[in-house]
mmCIF file of C-alpha atoms in Angstrom:
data_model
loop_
_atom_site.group_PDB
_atom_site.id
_atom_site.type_symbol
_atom_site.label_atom_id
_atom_site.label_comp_id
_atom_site.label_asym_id
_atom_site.label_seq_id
_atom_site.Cartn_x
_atom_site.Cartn_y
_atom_site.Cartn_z
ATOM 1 C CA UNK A 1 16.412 152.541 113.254
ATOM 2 C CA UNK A 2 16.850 156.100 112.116
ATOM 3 C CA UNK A 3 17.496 157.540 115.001
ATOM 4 C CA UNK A 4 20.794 155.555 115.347
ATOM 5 C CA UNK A 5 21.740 156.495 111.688
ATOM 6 C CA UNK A 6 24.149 159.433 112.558
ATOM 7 C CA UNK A 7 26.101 157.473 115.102
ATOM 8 C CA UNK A 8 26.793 154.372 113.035
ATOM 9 C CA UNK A 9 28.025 157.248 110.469
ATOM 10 C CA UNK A 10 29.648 158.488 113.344
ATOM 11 C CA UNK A 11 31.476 155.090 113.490
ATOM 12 C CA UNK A 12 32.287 155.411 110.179
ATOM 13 C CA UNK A 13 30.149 153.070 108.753
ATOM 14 C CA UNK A 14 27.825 153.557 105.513
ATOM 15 C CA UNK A 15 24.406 153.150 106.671
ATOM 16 C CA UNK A 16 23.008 153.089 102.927
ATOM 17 C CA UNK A 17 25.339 150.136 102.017
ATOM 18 C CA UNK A 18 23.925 148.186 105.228
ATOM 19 C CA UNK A 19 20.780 148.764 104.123
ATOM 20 C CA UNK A 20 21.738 146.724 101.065
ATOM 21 C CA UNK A 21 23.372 143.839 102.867
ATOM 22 C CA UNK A 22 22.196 141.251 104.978
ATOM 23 C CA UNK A 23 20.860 142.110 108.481
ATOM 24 C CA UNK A 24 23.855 141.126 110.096
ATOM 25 C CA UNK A 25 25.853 143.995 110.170
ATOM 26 C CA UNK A 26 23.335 146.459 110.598
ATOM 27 C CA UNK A 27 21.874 144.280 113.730
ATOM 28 C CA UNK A 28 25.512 144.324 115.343
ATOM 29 C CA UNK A 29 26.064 148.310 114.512
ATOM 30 C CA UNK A 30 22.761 148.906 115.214
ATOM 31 C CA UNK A 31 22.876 147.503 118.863
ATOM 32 C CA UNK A 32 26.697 149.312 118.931
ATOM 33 C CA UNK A 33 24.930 152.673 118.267
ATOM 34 C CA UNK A 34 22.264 152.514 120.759
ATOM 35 C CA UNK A 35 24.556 151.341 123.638
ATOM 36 C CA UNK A 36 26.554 154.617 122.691
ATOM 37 C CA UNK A 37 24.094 156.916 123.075
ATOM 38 C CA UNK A 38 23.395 155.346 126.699
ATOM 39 C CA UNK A 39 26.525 155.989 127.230
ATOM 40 C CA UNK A 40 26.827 159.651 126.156
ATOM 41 C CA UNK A 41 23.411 160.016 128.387
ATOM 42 C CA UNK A 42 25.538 158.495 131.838
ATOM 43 C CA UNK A 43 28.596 159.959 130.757
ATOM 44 C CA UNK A 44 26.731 163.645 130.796
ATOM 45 C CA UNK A 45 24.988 162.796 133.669
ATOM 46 C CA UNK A 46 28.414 160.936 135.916
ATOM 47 C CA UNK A 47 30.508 164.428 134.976
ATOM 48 C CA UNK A 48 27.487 166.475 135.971
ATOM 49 C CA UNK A 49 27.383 164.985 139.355
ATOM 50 C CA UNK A 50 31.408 165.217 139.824
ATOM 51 C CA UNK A 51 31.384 169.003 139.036
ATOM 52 C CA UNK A 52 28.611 169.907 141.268
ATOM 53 C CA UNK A 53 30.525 167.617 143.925
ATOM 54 C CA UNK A 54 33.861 169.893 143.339
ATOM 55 C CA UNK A 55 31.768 173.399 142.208
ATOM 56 C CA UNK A 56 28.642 173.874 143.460
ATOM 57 C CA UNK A 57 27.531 176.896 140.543
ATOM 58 C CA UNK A 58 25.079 176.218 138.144
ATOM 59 C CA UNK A 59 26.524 178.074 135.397
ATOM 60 C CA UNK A 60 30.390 175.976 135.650
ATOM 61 C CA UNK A 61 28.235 173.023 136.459
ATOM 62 C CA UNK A 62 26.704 173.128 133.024
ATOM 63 C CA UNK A 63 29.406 174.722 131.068
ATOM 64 C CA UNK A 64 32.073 172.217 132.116
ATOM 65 C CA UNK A 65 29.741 169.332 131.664
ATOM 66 C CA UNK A 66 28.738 169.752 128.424
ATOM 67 C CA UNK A 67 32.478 170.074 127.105
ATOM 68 C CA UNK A 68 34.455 167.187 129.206
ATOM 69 C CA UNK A 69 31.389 165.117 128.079
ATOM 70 C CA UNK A 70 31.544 165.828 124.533
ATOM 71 C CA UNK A 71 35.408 165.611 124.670
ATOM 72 C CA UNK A 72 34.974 162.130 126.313
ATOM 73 C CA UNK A 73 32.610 161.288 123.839
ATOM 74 C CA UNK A 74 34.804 162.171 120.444
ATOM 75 C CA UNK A 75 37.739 160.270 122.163
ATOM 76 C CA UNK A 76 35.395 157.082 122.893
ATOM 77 C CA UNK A 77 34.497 157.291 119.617
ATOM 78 C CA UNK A 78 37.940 157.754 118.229
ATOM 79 C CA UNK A 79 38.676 154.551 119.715
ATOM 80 C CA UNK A 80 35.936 152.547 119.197
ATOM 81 C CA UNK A 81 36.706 153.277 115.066
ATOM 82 C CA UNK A 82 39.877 151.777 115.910
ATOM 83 C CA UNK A 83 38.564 148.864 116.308
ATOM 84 C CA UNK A 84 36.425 148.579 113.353
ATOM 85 C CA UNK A 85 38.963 147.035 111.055
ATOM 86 C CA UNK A 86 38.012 144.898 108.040
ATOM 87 C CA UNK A 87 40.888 142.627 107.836
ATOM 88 C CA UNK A 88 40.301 139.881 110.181
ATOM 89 C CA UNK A 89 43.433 137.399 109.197
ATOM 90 C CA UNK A 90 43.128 135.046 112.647
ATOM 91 C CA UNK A 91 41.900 134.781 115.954
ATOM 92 C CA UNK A 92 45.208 135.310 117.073
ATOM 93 C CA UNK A 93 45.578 138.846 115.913
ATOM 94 C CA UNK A 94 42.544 140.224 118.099
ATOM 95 C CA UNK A 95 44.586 140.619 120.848
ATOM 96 C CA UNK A 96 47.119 142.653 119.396
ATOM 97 C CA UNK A 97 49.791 144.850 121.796
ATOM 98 C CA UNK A 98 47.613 147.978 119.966
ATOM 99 C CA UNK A 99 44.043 146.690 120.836
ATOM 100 C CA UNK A 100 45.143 145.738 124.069
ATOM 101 C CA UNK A 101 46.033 149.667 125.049
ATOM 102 C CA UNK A 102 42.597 150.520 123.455
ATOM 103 C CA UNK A 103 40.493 147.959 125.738
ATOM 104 C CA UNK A 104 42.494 149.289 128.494
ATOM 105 C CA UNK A 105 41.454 152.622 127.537
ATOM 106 C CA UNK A 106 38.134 151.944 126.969
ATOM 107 C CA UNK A 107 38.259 150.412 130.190
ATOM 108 C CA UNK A 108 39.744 153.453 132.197
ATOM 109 C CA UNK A 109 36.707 155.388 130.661
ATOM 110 C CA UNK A 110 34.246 153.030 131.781
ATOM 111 C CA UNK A 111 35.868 152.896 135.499
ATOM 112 C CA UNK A 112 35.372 156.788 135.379
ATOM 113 C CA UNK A 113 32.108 157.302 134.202
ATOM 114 C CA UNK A 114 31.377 153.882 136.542
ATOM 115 C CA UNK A 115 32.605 155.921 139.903
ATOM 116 C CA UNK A 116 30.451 158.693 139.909
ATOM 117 C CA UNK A 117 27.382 156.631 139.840
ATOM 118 C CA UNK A 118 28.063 154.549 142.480
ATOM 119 C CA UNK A 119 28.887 157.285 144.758
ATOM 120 C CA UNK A 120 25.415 158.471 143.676
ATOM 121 C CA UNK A 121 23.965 154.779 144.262
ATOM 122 C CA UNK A 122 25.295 154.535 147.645
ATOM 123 C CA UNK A 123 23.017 156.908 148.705
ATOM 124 C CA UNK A 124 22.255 157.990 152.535
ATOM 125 C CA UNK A 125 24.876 155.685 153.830
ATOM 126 C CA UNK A 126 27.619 157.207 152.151
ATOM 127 C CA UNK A 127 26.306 160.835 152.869
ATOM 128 C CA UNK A 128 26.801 159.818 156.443
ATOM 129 C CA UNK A 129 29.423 158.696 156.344
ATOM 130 C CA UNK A 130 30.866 161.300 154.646
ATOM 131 C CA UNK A 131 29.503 163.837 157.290
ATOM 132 C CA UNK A 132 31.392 161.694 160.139
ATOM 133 C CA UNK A 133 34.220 161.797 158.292
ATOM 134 C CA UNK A 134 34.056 166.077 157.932
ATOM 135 C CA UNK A 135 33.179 166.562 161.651
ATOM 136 C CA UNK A 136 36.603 164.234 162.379
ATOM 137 C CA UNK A 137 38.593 166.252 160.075
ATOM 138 C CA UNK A 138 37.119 169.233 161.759
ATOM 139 C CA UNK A 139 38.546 168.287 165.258
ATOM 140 C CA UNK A 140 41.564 167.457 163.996
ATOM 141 C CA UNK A 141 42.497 170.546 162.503
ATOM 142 C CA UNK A 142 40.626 172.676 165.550
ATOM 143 C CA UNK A 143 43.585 171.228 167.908
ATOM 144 C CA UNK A 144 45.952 171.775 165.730
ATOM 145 C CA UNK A 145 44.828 175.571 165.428
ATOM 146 C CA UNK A 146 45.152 175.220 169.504
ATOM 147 C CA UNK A 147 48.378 172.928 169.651
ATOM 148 C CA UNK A 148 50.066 175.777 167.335
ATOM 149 C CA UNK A 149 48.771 178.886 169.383
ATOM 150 C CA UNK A 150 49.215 177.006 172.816
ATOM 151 C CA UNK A 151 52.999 178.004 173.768
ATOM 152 C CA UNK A 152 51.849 181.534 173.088
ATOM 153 C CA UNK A 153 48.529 181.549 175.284
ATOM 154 C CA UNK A 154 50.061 179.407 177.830
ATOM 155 C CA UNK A 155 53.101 181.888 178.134
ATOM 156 C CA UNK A 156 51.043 184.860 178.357
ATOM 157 C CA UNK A 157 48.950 183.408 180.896
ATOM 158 C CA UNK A 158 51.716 182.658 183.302
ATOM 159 C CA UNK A 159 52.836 186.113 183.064
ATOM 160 C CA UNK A 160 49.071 187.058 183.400
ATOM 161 C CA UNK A 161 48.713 185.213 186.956
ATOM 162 C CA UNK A 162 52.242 186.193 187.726
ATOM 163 C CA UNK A 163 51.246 190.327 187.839
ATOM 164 C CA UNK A 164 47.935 189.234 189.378
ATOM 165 C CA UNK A 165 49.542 187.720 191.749
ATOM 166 C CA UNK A 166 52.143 190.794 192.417
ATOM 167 C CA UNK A 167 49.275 193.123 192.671
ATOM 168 C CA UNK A 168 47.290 191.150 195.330
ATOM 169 C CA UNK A 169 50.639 190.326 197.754
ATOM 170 C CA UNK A 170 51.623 194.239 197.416
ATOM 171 C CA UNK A 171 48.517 195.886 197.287
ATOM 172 C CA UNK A 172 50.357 197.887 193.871
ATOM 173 C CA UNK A 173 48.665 199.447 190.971
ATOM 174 C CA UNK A 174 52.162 199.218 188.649
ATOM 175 C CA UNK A 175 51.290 196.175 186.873
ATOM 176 C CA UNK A 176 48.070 197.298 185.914
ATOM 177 C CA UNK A 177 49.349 198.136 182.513
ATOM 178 C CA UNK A 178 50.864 195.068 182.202
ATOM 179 C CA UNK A 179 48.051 193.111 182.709
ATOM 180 C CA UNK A 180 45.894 195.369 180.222
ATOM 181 C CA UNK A 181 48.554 194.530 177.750
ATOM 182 C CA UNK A 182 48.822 191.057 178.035
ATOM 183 C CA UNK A 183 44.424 190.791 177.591
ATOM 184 C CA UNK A 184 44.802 192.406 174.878
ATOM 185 C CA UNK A 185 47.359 190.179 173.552
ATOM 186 C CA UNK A 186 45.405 187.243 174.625
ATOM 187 C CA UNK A 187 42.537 187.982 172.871
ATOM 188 C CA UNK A 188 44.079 189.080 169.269
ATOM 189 C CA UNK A 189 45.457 185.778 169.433
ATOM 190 C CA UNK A 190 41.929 184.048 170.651
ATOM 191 C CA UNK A 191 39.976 186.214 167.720
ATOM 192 C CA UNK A 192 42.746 184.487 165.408
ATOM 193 C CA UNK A 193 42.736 181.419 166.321
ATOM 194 C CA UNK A 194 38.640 181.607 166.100
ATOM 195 C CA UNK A 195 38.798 183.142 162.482
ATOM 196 C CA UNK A 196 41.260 180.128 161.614
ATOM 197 C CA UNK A 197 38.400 177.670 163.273
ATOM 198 C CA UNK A 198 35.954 179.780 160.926
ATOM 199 C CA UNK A 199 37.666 179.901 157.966
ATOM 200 C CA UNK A 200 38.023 175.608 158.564
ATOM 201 C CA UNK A 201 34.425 175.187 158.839
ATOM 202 C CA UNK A 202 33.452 176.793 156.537
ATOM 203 C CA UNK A 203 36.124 175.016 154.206
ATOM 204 C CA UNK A 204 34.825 171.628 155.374
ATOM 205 C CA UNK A 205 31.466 172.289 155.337
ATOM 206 C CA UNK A 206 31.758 173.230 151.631
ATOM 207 C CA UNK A 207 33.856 170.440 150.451
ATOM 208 C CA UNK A 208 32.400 167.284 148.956
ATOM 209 C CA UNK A 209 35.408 165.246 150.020
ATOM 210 C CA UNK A 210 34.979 163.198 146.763
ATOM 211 C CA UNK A 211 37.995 161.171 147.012
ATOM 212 C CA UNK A 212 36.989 159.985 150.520
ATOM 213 C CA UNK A 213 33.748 158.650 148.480
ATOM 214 C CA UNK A 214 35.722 157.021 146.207
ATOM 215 C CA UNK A 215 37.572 155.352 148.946
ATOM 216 C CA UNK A 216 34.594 154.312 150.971
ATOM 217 C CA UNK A 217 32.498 153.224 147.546
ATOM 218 C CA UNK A 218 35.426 150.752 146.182
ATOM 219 C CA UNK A 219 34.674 148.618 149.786
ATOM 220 C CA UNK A 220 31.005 148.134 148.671
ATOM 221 C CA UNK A 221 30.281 144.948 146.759
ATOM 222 C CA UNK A 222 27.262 146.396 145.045
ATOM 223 C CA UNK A 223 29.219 149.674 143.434
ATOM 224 C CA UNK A 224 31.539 146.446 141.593
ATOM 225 C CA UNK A 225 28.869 145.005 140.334
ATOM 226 C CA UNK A 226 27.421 148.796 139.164
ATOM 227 C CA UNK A 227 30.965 149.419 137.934
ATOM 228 C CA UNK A 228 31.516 145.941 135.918
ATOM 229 C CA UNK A 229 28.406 146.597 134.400
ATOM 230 C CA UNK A 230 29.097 149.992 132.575
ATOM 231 C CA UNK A 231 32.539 149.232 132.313
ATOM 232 C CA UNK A 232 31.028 145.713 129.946
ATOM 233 C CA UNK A 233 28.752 148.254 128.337
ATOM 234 C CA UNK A 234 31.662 150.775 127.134
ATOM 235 C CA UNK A 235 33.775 147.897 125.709
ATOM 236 C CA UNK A 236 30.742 146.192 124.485
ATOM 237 C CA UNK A 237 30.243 148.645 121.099
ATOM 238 C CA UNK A 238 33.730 147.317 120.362
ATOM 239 C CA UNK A 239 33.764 143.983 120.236
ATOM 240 C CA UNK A 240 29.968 144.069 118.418
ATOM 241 C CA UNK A 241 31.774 146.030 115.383
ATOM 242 C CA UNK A 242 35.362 144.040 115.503
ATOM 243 C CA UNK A 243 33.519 140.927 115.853
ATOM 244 C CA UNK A 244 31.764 140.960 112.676
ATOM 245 C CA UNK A 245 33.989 138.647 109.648
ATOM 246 C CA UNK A 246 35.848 140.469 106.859
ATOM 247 C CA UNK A 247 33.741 138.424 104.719
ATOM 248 C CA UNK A 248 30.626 139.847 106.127
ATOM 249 C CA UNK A 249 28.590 141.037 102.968
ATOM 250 C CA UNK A 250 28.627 144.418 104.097
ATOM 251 C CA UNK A 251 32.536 144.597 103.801
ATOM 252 C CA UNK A 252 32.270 143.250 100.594
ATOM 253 C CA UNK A 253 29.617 146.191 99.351
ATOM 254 C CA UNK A 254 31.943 148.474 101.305
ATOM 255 C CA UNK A 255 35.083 147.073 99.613
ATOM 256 C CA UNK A 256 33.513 147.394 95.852
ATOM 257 C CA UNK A 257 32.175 151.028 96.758
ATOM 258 C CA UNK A 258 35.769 152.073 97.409
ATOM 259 C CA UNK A 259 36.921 150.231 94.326
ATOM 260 C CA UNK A 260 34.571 151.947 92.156
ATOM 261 C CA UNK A 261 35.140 154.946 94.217
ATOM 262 C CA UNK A 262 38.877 155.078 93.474
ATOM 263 C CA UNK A 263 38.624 153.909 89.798
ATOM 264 C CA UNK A 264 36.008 156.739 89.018
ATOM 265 C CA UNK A 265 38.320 159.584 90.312
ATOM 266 C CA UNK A 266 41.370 157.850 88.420
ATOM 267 C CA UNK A 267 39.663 157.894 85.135
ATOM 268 C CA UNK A 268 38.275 161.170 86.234
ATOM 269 C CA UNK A 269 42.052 162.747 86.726
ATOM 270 C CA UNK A 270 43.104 160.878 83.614
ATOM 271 C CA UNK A 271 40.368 161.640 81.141
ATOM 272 C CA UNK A 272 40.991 165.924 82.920
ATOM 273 C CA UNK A 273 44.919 164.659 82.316
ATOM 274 C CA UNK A 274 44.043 163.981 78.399
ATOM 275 C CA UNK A 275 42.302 167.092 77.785
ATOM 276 C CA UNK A 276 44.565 169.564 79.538
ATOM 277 C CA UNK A 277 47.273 168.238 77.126
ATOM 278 C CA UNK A 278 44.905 167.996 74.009
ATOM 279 C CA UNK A 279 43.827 172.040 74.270
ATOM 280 C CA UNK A 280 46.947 173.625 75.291
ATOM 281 C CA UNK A 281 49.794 171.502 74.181
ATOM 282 C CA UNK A 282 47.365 170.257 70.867
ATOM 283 C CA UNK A 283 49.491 167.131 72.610
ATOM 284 C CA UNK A 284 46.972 163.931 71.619
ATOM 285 C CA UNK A 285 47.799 160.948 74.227
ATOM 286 C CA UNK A 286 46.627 157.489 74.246
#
């Protein structure tokens, strides 16, 4: 039970007054807590695998991790305070225009921490897949490198077989030059269009293509079911804390901590109010 103390504090709840109430409360934040730090754990582990889909170095792997995770995780709980209100008036005021944007925020969380993991669930057969896909993309671009250089080679080649063809019907040696030339030609455009190939493959090989993934994982029945299932977990924290009844004895400990809280500092100012006026205004005030 300790070890979920600082996140229920983190929730802004008083752990000590809990302790004093029924079981209740502290069951429901208690359950709220340890579903969060789940959570944190896939959330870490989802932008982990993302980055070293889009990286591939250790160091910006780690770096970046540890910060989007910790930002998601101070704006998850951000919002799941949000929802810990004590002022229950109704059913009907649960789904508020307000609390509707938060679940739908929560949601969107969920759905991204949720996409990663499939991908990672799918396993072999998206890996596959995914190498099909690369090899295709490949191809594609190779003829377009050839489509683009093709007027050129195509050109010099007729005026290649055109010289050749000059030399051998009049036995001359003038075009000899030519033809030098136009090899030469030929093949600074042949080493280009090979460098462009390169540079492609090389590209391809090295890119995760993580939005084809995403695109093949949202067709598989199984990553839903993965996806509902953290997505329920995220929102779940929330509705265990705004679920519990303004009348709860918790709130009513929390509510008379506050009260005393605020009347000790008032007669705290007051009774410093009294005395600042009594020793250097010799001012007595009842």
């Amino acid at each position: 039970m300790n070890g979920v103390k600082p996140v229920i504090n983190l929730l802004g709840a008083e752990y000590y007054l809990m302790k004093d109430s029924d079981s209740y409360a502290l069951a429901r934040f208690s359950i709220a807590a340890s579903v969060i730090i789940v959570i944190t754990f896939l959330s870490v582990f989802s932008i982990w695998y993302v980055i070293d889909l889009l990286f591939h170095q250790t160091v910006v792997e780690i770096g970046l991790s540890l910060f989007c995770a910790l930002l998601f995780g101070c704006i998850y709980i951000f919002l799941i305070n949000t929802f810990a209100k004590e002022e229950h008036p109704g059913n009907s005021t649960y789904l508020t225009a307000s609390n509707m944007i938060r679940i739908a925020f929560v949601i969107f969380m969920g759905v991204l921490v949720a996409v990663p993991l499939a991908i990672l669930a799918a396993g072999n057969s998206l890996e596959q897949k995914t190498q099909e896909y690369k090899a295709l993309v490949l191809k594609n671009h190779t003829l377009l490198i050839h489509g683009y250089y093709y007027t050129d080679l195509q050109s010099l080649a007729n005026r290649r077989a055109y010289y050749l063809n000059q030399k051998r019907v009049y036995g001359t040696t003038n075009y000899d030059r030519d033809i030098v030339r136009i090899s030469a030609e030929q093949e600074v455009i042949t080493n280009k269009m090979n460098a462009l190939i390169g540079e492609a493959t090389r590209e391809i090989d090295r890119s995760s293509f993580f939005l084809y993934r995403v695109k093949l994982v949202i067709h598989r029945p199984s990553s839903w079911v993965l996806c509902l299932f953290i997505v329920v977990m995220f929102v779940l924290p929330g509705y265990l804390i705004f679920s519990i009844p303004s009348d709860n004895m918790y709130y009513q400990l929390k509510k008379e901590a506050e009260k005393r809280m605020i009347q000790n500092g008032y007669r705290s100012f007051t009774n410093l109010y009294l005395d600042v006026f009594k020793e250097k205004y010799k001012v007595d005030i009842e």
